[in-house]
mmCIF file of C-alpha atoms in Angstrom:
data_model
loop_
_atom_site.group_PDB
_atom_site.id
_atom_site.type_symbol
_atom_site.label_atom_id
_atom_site.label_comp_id
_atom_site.label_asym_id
_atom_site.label_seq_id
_atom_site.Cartn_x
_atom_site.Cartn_y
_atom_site.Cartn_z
ATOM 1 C CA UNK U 1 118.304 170.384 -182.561
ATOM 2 C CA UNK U 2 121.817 168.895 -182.084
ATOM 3 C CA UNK U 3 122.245 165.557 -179.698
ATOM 4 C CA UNK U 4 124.783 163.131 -179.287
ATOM 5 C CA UNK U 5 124.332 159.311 -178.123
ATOM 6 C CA UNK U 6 127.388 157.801 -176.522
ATOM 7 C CA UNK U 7 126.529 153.637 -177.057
ATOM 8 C CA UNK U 8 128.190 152.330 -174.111
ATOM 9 C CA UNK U 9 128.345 153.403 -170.614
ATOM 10 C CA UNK U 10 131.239 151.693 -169.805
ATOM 11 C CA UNK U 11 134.327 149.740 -171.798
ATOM 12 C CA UNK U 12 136.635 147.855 -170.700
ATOM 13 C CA UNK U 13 140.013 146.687 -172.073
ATOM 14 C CA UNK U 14 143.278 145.133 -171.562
ATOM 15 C CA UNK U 15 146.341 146.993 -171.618
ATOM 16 C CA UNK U 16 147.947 146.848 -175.299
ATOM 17 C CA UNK U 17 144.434 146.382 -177.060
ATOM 18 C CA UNK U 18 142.464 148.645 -179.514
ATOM 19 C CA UNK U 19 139.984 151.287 -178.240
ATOM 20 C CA UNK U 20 136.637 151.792 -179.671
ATOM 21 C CA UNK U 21 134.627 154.529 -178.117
ATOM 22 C CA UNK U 22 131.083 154.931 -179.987
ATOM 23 C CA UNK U 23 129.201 158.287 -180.292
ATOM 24 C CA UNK U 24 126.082 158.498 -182.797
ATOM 25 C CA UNK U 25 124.850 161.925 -183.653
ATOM 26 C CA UNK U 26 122.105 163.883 -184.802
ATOM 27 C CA UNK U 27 122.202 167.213 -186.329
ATOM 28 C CA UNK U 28 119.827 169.324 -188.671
ATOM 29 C CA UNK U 29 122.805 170.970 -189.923
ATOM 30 C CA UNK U 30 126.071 170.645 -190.559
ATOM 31 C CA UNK U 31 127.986 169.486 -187.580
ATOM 32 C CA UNK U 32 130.922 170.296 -185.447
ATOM 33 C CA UNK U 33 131.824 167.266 -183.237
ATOM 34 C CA UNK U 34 134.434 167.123 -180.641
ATOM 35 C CA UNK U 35 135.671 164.635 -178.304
ATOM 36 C CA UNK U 36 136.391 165.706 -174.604
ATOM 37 C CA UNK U 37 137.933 163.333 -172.176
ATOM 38 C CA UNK U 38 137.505 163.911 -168.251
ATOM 39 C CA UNK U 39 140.617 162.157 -166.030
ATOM 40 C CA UNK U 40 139.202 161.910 -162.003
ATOM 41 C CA UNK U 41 139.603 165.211 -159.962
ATOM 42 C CA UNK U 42 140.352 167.017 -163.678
ATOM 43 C CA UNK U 43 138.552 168.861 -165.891
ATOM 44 C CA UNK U 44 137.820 168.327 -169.348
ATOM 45 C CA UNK U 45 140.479 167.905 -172.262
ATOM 46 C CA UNK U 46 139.887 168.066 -175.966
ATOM 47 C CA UNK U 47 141.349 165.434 -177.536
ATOM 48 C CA UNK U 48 140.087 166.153 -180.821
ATOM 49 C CA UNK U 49 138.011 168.038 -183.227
ATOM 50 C CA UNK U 50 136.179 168.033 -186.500
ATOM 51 C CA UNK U 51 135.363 171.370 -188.264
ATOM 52 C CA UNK U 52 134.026 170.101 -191.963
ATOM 53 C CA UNK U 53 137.335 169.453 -193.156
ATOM 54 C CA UNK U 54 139.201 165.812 -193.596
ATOM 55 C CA UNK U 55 137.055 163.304 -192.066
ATOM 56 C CA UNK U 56 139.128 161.549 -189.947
ATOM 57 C CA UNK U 57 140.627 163.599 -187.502
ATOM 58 C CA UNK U 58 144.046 163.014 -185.646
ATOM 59 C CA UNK U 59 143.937 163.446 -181.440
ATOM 60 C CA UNK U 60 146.336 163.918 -178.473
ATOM 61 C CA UNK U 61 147.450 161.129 -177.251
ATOM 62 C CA UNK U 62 147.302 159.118 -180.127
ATOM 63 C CA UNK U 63 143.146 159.201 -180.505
ATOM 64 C CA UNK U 64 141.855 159.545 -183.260
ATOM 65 C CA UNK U 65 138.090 159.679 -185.012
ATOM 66 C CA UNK U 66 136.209 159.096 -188.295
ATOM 67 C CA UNK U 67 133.680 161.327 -189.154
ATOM 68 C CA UNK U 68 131.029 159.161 -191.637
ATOM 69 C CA UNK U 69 128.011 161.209 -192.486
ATOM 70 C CA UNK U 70 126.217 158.418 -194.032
ATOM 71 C CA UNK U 71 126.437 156.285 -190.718
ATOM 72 C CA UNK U 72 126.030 159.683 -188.674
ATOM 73 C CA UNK U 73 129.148 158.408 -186.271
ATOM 74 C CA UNK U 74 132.035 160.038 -185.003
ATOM 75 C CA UNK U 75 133.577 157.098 -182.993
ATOM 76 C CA UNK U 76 136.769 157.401 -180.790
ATOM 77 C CA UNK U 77 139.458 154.736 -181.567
ATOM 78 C CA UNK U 78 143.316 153.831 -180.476
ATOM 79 C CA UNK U 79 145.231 151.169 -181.370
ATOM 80 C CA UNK U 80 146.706 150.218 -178.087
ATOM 81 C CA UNK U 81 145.616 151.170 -175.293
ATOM 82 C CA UNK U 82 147.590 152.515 -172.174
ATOM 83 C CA UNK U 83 147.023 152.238 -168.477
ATOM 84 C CA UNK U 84 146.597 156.740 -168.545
ATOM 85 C CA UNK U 85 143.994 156.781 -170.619
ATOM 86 C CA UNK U 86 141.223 154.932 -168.351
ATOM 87 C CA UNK U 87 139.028 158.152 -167.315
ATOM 88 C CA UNK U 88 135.696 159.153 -169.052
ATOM 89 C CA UNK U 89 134.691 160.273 -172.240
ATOM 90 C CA UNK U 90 132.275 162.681 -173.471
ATOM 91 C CA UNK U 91 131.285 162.820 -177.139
ATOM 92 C CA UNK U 92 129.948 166.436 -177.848
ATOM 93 C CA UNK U 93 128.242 168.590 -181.102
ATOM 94 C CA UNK U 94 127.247 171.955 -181.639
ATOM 95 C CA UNK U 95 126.561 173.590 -184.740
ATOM 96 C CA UNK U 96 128.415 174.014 -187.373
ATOM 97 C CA UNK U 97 127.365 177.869 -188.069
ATOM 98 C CA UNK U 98 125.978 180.424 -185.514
ATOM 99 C CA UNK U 99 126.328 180.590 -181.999
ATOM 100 C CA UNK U 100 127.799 177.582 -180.701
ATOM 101 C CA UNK U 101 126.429 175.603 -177.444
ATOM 102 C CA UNK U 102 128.129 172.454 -176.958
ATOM 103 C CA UNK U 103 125.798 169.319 -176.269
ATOM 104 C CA UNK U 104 127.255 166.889 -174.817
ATOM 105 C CA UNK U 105 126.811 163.078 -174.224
ATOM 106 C CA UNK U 106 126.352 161.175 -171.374
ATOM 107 C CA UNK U 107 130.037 159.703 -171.625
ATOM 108 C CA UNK U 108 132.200 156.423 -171.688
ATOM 109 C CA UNK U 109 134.156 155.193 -168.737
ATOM 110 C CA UNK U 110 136.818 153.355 -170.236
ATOM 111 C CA UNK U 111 138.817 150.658 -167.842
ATOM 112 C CA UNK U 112 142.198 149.680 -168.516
ATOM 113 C CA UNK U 113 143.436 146.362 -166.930
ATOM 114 C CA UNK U 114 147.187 145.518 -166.919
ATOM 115 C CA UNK O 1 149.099 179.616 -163.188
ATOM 116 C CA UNK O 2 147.991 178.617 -166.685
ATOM 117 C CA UNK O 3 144.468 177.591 -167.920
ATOM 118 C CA UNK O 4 141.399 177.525 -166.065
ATOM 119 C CA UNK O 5 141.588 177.527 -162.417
ATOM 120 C CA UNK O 6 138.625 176.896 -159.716
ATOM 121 C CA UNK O 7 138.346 177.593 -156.173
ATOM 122 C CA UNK O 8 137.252 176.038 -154.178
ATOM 123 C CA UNK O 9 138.235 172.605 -154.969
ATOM 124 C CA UNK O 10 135.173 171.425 -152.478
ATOM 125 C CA UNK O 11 132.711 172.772 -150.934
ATOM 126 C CA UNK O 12 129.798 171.734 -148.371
ATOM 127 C CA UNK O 13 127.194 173.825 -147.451
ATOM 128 C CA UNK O 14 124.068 174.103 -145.954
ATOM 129 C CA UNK O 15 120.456 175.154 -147.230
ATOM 130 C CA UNK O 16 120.691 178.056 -145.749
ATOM 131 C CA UNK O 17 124.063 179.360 -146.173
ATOM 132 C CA UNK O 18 125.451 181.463 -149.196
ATOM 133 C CA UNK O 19 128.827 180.905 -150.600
ATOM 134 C CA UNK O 20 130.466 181.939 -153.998
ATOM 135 C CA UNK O 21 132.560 180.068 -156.406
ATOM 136 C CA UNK O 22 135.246 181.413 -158.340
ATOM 137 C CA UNK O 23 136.624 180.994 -161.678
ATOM 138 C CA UNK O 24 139.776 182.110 -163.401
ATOM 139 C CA UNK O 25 140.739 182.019 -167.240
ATOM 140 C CA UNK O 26 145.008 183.006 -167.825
ATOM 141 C CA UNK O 27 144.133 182.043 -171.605
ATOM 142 C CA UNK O 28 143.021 185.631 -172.560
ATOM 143 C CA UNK O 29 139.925 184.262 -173.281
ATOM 144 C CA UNK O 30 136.565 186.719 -174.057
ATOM 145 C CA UNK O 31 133.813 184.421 -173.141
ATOM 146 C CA UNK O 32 132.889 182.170 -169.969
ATOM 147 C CA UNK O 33 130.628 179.566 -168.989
ATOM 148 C CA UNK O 34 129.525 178.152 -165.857
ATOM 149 C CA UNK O 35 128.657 174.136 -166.225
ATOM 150 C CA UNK O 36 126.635 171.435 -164.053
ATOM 151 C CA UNK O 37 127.766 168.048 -163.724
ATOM 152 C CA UNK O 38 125.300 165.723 -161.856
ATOM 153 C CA UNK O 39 125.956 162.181 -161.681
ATOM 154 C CA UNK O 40 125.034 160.095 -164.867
ATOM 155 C CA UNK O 41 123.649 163.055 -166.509
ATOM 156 C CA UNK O 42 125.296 164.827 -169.290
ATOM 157 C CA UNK O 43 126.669 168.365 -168.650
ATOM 158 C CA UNK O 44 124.416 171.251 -168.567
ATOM 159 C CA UNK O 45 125.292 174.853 -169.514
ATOM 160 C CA UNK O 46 124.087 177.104 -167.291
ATOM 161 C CA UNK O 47 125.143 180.604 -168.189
ATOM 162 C CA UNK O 48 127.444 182.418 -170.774
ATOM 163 C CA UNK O 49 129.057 185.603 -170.829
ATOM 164 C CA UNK O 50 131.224 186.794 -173.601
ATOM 165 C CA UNK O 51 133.157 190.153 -173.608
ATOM 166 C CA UNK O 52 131.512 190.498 -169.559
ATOM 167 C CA UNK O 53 127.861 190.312 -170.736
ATOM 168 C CA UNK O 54 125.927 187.509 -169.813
ATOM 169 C CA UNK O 55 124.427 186.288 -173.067
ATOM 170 C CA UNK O 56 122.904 182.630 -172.337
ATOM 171 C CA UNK O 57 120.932 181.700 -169.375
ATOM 172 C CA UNK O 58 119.289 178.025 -169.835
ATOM 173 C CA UNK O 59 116.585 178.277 -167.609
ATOM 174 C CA UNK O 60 118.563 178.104 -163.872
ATOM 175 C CA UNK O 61 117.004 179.337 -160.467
ATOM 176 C CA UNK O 62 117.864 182.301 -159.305
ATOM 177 C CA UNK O 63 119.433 180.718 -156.283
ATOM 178 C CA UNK O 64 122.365 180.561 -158.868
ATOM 179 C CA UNK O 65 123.796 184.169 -159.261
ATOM 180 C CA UNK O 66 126.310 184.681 -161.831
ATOM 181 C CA UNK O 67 128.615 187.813 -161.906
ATOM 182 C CA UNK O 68 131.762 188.375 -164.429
ATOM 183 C CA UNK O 69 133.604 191.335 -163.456
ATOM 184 C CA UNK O 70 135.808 191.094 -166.309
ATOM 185 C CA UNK O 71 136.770 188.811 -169.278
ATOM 186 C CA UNK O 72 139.582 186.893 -166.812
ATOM 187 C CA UNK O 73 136.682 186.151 -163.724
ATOM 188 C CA UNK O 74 134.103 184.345 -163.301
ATOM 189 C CA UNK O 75 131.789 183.858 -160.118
ATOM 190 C CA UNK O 76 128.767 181.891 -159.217
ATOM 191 C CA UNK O 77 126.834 183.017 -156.135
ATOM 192 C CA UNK O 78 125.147 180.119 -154.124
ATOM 193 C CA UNK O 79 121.953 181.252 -151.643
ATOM 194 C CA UNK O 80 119.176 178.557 -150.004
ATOM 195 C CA UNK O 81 120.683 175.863 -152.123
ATOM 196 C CA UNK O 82 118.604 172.227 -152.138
ATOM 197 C CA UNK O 83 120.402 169.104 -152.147
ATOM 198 C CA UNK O 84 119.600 167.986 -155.561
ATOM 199 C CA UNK O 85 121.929 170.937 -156.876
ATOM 200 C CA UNK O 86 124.654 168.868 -155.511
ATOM 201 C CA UNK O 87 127.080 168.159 -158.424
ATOM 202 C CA UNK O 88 130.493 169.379 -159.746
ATOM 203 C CA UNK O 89 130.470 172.519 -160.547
ATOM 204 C CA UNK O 90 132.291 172.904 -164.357
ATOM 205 C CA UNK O 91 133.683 176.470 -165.101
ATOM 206 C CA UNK O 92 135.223 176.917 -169.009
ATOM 207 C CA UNK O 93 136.476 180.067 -171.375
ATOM 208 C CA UNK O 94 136.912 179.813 -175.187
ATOM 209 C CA UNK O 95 138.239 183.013 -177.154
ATOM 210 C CA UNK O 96 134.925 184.592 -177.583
ATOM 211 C CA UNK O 97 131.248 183.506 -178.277
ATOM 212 C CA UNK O 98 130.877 184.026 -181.796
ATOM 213 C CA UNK O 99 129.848 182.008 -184.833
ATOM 214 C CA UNK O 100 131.697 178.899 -185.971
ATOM 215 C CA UNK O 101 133.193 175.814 -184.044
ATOM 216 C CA UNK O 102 133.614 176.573 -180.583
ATOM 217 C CA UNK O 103 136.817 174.744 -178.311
ATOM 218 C CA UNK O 104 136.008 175.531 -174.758
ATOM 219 C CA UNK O 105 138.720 174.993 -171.881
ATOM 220 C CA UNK O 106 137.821 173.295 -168.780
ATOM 221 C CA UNK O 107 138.521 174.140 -165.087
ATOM 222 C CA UNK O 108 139.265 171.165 -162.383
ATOM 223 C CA UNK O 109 135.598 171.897 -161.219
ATOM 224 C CA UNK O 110 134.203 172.557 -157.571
ATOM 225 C CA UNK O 111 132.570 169.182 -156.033
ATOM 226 C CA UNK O 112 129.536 171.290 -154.470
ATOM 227 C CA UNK O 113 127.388 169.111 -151.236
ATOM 228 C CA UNK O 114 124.452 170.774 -150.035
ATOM 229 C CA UNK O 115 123.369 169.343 -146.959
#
């Protein structure tokens, strides 16, 4: 069975600063992972995907994540963060063959102060 | 109108009424899923249909009624609802249910209180 475990309820940063969103997986076979983020009164955006190809995988919005299979983490980072992005995150897996149902995490509210 | 739209937007209802939700795809999009979001829980799929036939259902009450008309519609019938199905209400569409990785686009939602 696939699951995802999002570290952190909530983060919190200044305006400027890096983001570092952490998601820890488990899969019994080879995963696709996604991250999804959710702004208030919106639905949900991909911002990014990985499919088995490079490992670290370039986002919207200038996201991006590292896929390490040996730490089984797929963690969300920016290097400066800007007042849009504070909204909530959902890390998310599904299988990398067959039918795919997504499983998602429990998500990341991420603050940004000025 | 592009993407996934949802109507409505909110919705309060009473245990006893029925009510429908509506979803709309303008992606040309084969398959369609209805999603629960409840407060600090992670999303839930409740039902799939791909190509107009309902293919998943993960285990929800019949009080939820699903119908898909056709590849572009999606609705979910509400009867003698109980307050702990309040939640927002997540419709998506992806280009079909098939094998491989799977990018599913979201609708706004419907905020759904049952009284």
């Amino acid at each position: 069975a696939q699951s995802v475990t999002q570290l952190d309820s909530h983060v919190s940063v200044s305006e400027g600063t890096p983001v570092l969103l952490r998601c820890n997986y488990s899969s019994s076979y080879s995963p696709s992972l996604f991250w999804y983020v959710q702004h208030p009164n919106k639905g949900l955006q991909l911002l990014l995907k990985y499919t088995s190809a490079a490992t670290l995988v370039k986002g919207i919005n200038g996201f991006e994540a590292e896929f390490k299979k040996s730490e089984t983490s797929f963690h969300l980072t920016k290097p400066s963060a800007h007042m849009s992005d504070a909204a909530e995150y959902f890390c998310v897996v599904s299988k990398g063959t067959g039918f795919q149902k997504l499983v998602f995490g429990t998500g990341t509210r991420l603050l940004v102060s000025p | 109108e592009t993407g996934v739209t949802q109507t409505p937007r909110h919705l309060v209802m009473g245990m006893t009424n029925k009510k429908s939700l509506k979803c709309e795809q303008h992606l040309g999009h084969n398959a369609m899923y209805w999603y629960k979001q409840s407060a600090k829980k992670p999303l839930e799929l409740m039902f799939v249909y791909n190509f107009k036939e309902q293919t998943e259902n993960n285990s929800v009450p019949s009080r939820f009624s699903p119908e898909c008309p056709n590849s572009s519609h999606l609705f979910l019938h509400l009867h003698t609802l109980q307050p702990e199905d309040s939640a927002l209400y997540l419709c998506a569409s992806s280009p079909e249910w098939r094998e491989g990785p799977n990018e599913q686009f979201f609708g706004p939602g419907t905020r759904l209180t049952v009284l």
